[in-house]
XYZ file of C-alpha atoms in Angstrom:
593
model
C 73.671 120.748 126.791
C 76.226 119.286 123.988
C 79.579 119.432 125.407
C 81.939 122.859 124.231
C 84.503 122.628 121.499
C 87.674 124.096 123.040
C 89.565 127.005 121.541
C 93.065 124.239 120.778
C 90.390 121.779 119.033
C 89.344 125.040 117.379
C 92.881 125.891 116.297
C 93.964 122.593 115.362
C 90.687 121.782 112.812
C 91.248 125.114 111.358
C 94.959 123.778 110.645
C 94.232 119.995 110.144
C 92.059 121.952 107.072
C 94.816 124.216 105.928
C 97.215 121.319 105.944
C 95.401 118.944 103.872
C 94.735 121.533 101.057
C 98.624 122.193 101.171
C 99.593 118.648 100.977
C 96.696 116.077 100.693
C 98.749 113.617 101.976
C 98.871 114.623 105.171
C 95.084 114.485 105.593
C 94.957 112.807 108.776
C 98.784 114.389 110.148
C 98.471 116.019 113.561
C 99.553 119.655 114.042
C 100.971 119.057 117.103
C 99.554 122.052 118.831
C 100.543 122.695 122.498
C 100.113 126.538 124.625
C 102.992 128.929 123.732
C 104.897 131.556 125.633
C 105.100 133.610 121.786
C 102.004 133.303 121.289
C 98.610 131.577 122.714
C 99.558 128.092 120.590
C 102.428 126.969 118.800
C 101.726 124.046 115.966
C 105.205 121.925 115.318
C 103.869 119.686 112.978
C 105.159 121.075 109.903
C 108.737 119.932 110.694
C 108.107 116.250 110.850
C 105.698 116.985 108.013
C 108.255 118.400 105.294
C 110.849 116.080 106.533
C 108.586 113.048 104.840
C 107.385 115.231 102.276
C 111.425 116.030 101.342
C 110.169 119.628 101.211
C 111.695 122.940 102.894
C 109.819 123.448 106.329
C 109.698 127.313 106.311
C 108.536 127.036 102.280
C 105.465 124.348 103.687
C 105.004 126.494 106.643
C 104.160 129.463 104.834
C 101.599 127.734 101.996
C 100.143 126.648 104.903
C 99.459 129.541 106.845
C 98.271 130.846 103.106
C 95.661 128.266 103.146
C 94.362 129.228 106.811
C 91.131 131.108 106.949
C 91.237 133.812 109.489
C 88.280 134.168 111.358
C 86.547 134.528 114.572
C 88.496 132.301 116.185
C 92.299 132.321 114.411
C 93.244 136.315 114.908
C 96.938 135.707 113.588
C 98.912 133.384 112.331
C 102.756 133.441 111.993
C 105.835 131.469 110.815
C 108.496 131.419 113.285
C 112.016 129.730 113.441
C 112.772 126.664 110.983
C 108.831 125.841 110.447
C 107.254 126.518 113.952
C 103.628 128.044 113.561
C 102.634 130.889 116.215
C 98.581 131.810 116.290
C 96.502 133.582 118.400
C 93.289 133.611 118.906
C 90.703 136.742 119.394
C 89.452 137.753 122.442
C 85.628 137.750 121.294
C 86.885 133.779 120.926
C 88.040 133.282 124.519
C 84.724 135.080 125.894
C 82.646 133.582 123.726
C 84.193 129.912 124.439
C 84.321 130.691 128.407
C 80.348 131.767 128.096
C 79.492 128.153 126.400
C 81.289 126.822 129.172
C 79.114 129.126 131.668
C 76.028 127.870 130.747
C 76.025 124.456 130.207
C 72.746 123.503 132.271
C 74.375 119.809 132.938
C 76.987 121.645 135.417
C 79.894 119.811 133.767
C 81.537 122.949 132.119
C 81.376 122.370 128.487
C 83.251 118.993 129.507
C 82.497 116.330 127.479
C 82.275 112.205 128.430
C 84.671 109.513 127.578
C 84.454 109.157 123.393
C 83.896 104.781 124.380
C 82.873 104.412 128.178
C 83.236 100.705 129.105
C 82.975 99.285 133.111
C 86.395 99.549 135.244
C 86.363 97.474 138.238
C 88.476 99.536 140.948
C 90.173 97.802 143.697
C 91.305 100.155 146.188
C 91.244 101.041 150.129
C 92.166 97.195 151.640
C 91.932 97.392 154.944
C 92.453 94.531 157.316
C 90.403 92.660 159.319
C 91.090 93.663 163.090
C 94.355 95.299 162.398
C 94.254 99.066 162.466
C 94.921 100.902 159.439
C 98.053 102.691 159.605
C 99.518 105.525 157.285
C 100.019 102.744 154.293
C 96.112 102.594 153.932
C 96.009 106.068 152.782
C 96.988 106.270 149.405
C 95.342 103.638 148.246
C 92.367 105.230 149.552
C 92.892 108.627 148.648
C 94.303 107.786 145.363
C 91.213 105.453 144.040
C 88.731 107.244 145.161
C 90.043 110.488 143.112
C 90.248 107.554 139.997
C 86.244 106.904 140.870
C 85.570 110.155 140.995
C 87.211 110.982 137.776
C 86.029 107.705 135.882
C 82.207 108.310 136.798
C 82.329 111.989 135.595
C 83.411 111.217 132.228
C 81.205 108.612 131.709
C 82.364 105.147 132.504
C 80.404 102.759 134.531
C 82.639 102.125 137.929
C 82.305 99.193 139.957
C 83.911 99.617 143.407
C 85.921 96.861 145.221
C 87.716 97.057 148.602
C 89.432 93.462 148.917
C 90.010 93.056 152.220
C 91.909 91.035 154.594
C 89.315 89.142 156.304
C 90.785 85.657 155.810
C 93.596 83.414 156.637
C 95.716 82.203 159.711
C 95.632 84.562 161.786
C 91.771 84.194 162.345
C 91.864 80.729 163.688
C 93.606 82.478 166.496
C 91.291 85.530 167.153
C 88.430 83.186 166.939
C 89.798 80.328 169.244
C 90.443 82.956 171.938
C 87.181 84.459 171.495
C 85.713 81.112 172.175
C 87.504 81.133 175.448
C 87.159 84.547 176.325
C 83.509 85.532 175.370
C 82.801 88.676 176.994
C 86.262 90.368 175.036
C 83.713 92.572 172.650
C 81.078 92.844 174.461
C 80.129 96.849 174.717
C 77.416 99.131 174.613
C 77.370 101.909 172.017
C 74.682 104.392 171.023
C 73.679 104.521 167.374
C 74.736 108.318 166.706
C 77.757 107.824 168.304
C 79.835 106.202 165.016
C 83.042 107.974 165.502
C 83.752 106.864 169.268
C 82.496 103.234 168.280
C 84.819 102.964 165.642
C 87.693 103.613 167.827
C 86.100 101.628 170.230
C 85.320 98.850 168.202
C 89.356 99.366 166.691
C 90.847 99.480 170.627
C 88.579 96.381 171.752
C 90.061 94.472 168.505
C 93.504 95.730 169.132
C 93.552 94.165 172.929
C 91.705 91.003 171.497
C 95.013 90.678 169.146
C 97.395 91.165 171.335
C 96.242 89.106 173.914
C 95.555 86.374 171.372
C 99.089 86.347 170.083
C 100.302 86.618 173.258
C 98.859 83.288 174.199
C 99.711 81.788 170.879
C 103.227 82.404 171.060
C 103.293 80.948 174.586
C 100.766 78.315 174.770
C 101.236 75.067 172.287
C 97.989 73.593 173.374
C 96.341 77.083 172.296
C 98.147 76.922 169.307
C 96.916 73.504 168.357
C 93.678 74.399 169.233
C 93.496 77.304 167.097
C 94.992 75.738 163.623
C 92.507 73.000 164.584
C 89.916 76.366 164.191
C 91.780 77.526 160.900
C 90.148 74.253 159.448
C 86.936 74.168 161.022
C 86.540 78.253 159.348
C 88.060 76.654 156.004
C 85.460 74.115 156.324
C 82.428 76.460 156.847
C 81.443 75.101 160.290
C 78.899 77.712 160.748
C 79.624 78.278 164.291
C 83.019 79.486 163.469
C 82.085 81.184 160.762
C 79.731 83.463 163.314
C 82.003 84.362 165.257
C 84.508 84.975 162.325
C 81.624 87.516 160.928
C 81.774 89.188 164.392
C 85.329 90.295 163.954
C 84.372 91.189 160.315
C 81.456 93.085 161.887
C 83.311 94.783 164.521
C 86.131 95.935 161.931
C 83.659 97.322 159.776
C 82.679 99.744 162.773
C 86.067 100.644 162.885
C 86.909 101.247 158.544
C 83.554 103.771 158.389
C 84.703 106.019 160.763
C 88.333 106.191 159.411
C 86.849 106.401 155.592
C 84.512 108.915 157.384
C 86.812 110.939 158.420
C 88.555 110.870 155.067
C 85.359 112.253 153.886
C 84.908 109.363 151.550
C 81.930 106.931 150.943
C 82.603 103.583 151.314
C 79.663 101.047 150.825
C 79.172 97.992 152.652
C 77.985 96.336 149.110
C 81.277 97.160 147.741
C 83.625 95.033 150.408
C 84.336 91.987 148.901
C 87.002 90.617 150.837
C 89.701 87.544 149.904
C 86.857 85.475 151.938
C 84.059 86.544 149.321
C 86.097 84.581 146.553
C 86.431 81.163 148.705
C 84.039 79.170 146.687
C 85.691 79.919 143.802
C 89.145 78.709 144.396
C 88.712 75.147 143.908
C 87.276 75.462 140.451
C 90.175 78.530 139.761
C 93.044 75.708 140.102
C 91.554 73.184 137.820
C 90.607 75.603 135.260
C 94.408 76.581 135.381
C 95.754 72.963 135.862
C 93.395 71.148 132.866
C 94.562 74.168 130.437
C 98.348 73.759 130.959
C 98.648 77.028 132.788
C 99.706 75.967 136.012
C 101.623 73.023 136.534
C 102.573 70.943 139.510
C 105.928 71.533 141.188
C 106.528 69.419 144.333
C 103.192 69.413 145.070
C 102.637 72.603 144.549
C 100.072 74.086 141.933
C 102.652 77.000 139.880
C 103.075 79.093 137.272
C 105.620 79.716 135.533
C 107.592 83.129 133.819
C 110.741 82.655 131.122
C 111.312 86.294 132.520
C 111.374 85.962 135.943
C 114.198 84.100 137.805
C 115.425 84.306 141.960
C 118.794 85.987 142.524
C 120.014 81.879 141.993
C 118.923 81.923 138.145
C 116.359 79.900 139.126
C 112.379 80.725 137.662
C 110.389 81.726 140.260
C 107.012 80.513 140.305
C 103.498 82.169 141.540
C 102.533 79.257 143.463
C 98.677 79.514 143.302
C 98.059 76.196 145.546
C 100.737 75.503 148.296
C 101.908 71.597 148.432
C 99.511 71.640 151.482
C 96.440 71.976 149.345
C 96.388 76.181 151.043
C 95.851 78.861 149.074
C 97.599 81.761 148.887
C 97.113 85.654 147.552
C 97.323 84.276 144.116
C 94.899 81.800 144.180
C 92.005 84.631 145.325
C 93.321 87.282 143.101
C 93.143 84.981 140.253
C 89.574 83.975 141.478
C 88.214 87.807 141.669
C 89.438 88.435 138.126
C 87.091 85.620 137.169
C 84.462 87.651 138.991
C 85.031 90.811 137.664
C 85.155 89.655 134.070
C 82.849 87.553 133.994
C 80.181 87.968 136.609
C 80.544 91.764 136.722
C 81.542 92.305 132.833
C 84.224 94.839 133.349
C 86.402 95.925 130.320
C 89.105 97.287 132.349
C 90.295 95.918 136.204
C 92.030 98.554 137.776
C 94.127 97.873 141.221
C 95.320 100.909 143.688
C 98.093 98.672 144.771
C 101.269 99.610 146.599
C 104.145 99.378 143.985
C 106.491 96.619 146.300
C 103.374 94.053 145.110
C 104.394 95.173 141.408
C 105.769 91.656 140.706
C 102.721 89.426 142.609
C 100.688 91.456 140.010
C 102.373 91.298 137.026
C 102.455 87.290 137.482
C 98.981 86.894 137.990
C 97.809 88.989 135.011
C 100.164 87.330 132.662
C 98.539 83.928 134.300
C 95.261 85.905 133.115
C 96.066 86.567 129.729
C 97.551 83.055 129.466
C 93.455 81.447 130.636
C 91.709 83.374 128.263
C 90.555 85.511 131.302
C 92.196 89.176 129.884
C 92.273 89.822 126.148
C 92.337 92.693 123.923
C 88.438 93.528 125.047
C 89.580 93.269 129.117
C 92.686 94.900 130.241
C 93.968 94.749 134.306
C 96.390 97.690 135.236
C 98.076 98.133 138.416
C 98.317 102.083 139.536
C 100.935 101.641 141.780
C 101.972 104.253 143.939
C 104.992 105.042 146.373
C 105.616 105.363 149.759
C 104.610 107.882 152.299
C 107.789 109.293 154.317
C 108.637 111.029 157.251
C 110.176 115.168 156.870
C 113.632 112.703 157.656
C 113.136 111.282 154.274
C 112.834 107.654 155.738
C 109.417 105.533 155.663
C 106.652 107.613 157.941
C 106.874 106.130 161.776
C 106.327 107.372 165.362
C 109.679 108.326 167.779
C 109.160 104.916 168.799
C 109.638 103.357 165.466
C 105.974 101.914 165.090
C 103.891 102.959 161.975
C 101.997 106.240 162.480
C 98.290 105.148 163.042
C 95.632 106.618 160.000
C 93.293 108.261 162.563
C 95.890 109.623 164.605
C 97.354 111.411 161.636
C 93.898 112.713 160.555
C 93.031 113.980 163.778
C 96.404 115.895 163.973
C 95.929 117.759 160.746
C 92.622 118.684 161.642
C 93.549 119.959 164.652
C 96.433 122.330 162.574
C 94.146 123.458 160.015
C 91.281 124.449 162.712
C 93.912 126.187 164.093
C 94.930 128.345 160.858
C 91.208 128.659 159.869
C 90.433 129.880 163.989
C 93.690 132.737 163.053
C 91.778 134.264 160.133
C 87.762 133.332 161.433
C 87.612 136.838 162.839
C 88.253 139.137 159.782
C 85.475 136.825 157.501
C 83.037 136.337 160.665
C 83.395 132.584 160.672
C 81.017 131.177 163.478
C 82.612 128.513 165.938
C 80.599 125.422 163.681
C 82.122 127.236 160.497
C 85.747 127.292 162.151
C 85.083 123.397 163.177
C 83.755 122.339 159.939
C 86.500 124.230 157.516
C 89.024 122.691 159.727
C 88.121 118.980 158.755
C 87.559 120.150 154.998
C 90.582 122.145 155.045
C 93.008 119.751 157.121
C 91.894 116.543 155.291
C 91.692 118.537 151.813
C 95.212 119.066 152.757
C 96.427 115.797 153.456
C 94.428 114.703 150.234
C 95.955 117.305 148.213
C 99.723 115.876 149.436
C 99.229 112.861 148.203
C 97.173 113.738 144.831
C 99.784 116.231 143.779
C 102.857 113.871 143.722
C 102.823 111.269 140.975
C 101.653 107.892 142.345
C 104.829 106.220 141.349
C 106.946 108.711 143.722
C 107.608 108.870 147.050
C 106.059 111.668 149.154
C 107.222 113.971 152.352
C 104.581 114.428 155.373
C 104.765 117.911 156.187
C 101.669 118.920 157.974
C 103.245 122.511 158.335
C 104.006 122.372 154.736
C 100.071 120.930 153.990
C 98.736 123.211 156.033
C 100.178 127.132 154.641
C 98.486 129.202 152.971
C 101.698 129.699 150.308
C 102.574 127.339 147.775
C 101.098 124.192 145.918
C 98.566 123.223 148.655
C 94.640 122.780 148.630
C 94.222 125.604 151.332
C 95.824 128.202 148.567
C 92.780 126.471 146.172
C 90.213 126.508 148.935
C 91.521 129.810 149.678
C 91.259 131.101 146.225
C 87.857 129.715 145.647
C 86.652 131.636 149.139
C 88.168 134.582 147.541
C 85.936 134.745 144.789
C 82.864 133.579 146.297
C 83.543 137.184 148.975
C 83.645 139.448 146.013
C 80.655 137.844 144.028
C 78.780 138.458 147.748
C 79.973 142.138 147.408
C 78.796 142.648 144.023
C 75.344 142.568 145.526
C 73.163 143.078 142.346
C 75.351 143.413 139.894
C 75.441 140.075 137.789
C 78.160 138.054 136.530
C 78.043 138.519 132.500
C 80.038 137.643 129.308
C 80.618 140.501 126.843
C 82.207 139.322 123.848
C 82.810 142.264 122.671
C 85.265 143.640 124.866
C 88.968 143.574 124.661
C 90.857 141.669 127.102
C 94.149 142.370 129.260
C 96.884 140.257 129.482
C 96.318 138.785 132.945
C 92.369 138.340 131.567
C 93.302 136.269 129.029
C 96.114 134.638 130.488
C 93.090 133.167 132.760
C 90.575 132.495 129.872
C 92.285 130.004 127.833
C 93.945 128.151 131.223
C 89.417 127.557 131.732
C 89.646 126.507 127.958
C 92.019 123.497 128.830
C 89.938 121.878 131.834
C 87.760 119.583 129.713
C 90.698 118.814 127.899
C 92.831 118.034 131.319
C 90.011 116.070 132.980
C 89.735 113.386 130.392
C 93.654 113.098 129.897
C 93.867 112.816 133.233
C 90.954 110.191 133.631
C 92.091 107.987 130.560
C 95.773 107.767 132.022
C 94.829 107.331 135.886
C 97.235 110.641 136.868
C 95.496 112.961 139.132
C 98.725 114.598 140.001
C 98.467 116.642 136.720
C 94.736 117.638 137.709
C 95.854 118.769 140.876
C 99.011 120.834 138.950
C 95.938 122.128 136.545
C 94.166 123.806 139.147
C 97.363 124.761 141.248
C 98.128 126.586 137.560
C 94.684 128.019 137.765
C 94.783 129.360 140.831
C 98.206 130.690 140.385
C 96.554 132.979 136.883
C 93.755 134.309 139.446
C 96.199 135.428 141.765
C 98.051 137.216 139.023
C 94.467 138.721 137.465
C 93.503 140.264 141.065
C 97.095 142.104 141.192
C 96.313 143.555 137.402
C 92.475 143.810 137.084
C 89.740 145.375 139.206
C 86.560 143.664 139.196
C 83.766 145.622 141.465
C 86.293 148.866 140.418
C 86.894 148.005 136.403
C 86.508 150.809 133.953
C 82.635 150.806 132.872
C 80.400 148.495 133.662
C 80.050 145.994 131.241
C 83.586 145.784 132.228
C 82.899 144.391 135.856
C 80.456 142.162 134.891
C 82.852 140.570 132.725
C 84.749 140.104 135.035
C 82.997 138.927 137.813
C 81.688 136.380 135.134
C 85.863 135.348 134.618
C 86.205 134.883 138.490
C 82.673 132.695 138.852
C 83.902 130.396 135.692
C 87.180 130.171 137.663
C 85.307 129.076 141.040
C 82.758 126.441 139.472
C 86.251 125.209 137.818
C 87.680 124.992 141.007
C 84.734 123.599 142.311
C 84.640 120.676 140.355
C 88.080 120.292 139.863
C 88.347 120.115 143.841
C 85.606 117.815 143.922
C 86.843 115.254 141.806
C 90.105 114.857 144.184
C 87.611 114.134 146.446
C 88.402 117.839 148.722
C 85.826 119.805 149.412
C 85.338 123.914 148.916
C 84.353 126.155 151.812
C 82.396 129.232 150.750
C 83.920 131.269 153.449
C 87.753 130.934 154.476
């Protein structure tokens, strides 16, 4: 099914129409149309309008309102103030739009798909190899995998990346005492049994570190012996590079089960980690050095910024090949926008990206743009987002002053929701795999929801008592919502959900109807500008109009009815909006809470 016009595009043709017969010269002028406390829209246009036309804004206000056709959908139109427009629309218009919406066999809601869908490369959720992943990991997680959810639905072609930390010094040292010490990850683990191995695989890791470093730090003949092994991985002796994929292997146990738990899907296709881009580095510096990019500076391989100087005055280079012949983050970076441009043909390269690296990334894209490797046709954007802290306002650690550990934190606001979903289980006759499986959607919608409702830019509070209530701008108020109405469709028994046009419609009714209207609209601002915060504040909104429609209007006791099954038709519409709303956050929607 076509996509559904919404009632504002509606409104706004109708006055894009009336303006242009008023004054042809504003043809293409936009009526600036936004939802209105007066009325359902105000239009503000005019103002700017009669300003350039040297014309009185009330005078051109009222020929245009003259020129608009009332129909079915326009119901009254108004001058208000110095020029300000006031319409509303009909009620047979809100049904009507809302039934469109209803039965679009696609299951998208009348929403339509991206007006010029290219392919966005999204690199997001970078774990490292045999390090746990702490409370850091989880926005970029949680963050780009809303943006892929998003991205996909309205059409575009995503291509995921998780660039991981799988190479470097620290390896030569986990492999050299693996060499020595054999036996260290040796263990037995049935196949079903993925969430135990992954902390197993994560705790057999963690001792392998720490007795690694401990020896490293102690030891110099160790510590010779294991840059000797830095080389020998460098190199690509394929012993070394065995045992490196062991660690890579083991590590991998380990990121499922955490991603699992996040109830995301990460593939194994889609890790391309900073070792992935090695044979590519080589060829990345010459390109750079034979085009006058990157010059060399004491040996070094760097580029340089007019813009960007130290605290001495002094430029500060991105030093893509140390004086050593290393590489550093640059160098691979640089390397996998080669790959995504021009191997996987992306238009847009997207990073989830922490915003302290803001600077690492606006050098290498500049160093992009200045190859020939991003142009007008391929753009690279860094979402950056904030940082996660404690209820003390200070970055998120343990008593002790270590970072919090991911699956630690997941497993403790689990455990809370379970226990909120266990208080109410009785009253909806939840059975004890119901209570257990709402409390992972519920307690990881929640910590989802935390982080998808503050802007990514900002800094965020962990409350788990706060992500956990059933008051106030949190997914278990959605998910609780969305249970709400799926109970009262099951008590309708046989009476059907239904649109009747031709009924008037009460305040809160309405209210509801054109807050549906906007979702299309919502989902592809919100998908074209990366901000799922404003999503999440759409459906907090939407939630907040049912709430108000339950206190004013019946459904299984309306008036007649044609009445009811109106209304249980509004409260359906609002569910499957919830629904997919929820979904693309990535949180899920019990059926019974």
């Amino acid at each position: 099914m076509a996509s559904v016009t919404s009632l504002s595009d509606s409104v706004r043709q109708h006055l894009a129409s009336a303006l242009s017969a008023t004054l042809p010269e504003a043809a293409d002028a936009d009526p600036l149309l936004r939802r209105s406390d007066r009325a359902d829209f105000q239009a503000n246009g005019i103002l700017a309008l009669a300003k350039k036309a040297k014309a009185n804004p009330r005078e051109l206000a009222t020929q245009v309102v003259a020129q608009v056709t009332s129909g079915p959908v326009i119901e009254d139109i108004e001058v208000s103030g110095p020029g300000f427009l006031n319409i509303t629309v009909s009620d047979r218009a809100i049904t009507e739009n809302l039934a469109a919406r209803y039965a679009d066999e696609a299951g998208r809601l009348g929403v339509p798909f991206a007006a010029n869908p290219g392919t966005t490369v999204i690199d997001y959720a970078q774990p490292n190899v045999a390090k746990e992943m702490h409370v850091g990991h989880l926005r970029s997680a949680v963050i780009g995998d809303s943006v892929v959810q998003l991205l996909e639905f309205t059409g575009e072609t995503v291509i995921r990346r998780h660039h991981i930390g799988d190479w470097g010094t620290q390896f030569g040292m986990l492999i050299q005492y693996l060499d020595e010490h054999p036996h260290e990850l040796d263990h037995k683990r049935s196949a079903e049994d993925t969430a135990a191995s992954g902390e197993e695989a994560m705790s057999n890791l963690d001792r392998l570190y720490k007795a690694a470093r401990k020896l490293f730090d102690s030891d110099e003949e160790f510590k010779t012996r294991a840059r000797r092994r830095v080389v020998d991985l460098q190199a690509g002796d394929p012993r070394t590079l065995a045992m490196w994929q062991k660690f890579v292997d083991e590590s991998k146990i380990y990121f499922f089960s955490v991603f699992e738990k996040l109830d995301m899907e990460v593939r194994d296709a889609d890790i391309v980690g900073e070792s992935g881009y090695n044979d590519m580095l080589a060829e990345t510096c010459r390109l750079l050095e034979e085009s006058g990019v990157a010059v060399r500076s004491e040996g070094a391989l760097c580029v340089f910024f007019d813009d960007i100087k130290g605290p001495d005055g002094n430029p500060v280079p991105l030093i893509v090949q140390k004086s050593d012949g290393g590489y550093g983050y640059a160098a691979t970076d640089l390397s996998a926008i080669r790959d995504r441009v021009f191997n996987l043909k992306a238009s847009t390269l997207l990073y989830v990206v922490d915003a302290r690296q803001a600077l690492h990334f606006r050098m290498v894209f500049e160093t992009a743009r200045r190859a020939g490797w991003l142009n007008d046709d391929v753009t690279a954007f860094q979402l950056a987002f904030g940082t996660v802290l404690g209820k003390d306002g200070k970055p998120f650690k343990t008593r002790a002053g270590e970072t919090v550990k991911l699956q630690d934190l997941l497993d403790e606001a689990v455990d809370r929701a379970t226990a909120v979903v266990r208080d109410k289980a009785e009253k909806v006759g939840l059975t004890e795999q119901e209570i257990e499986e709402n409390g992972r959607y519920v307690g990881i919608g929640a910590v989802k929801y935390a982080d998808l409702s503050t802007s990514a830019v900002r800094d965020y509070k962990f409350d788990l008592d706060q992500m956990v209530s059933l008051n106030g701008d949190t997914s278990v108020y959605l998910q609780y919502a969305y249970a709400r109405i799926q109970s009262i469709l099951r008590k309708a028994g046989d009476t059907r959900p239904a649109a009747h046009p031709e009924l008037a419609l009460a305040p809160a009714e309405r209210a509801l109807g054109l807050h549906l209207d906007q979702f299309a609209e919502t989902v592809l601002e919100v998908a074209t500008s990366y901000e799922p915060h404003k999503l999440a504040a759409y459906l907090y909104q939407l939630a907040s109009h049912l709430t108000t429609f339950y206190d004013q209007c019946p459904v299984l006791k309306a008036d007649t009815p044609a009445q009811t099954e109106n209304r249980l038709f509004l409260v359906d519409l609002t569910a499957r909006t919830l629904h997919q709303g929820m979904s693309l956050l990535g949180i899920r929607t019990p059926e019974k809470l």
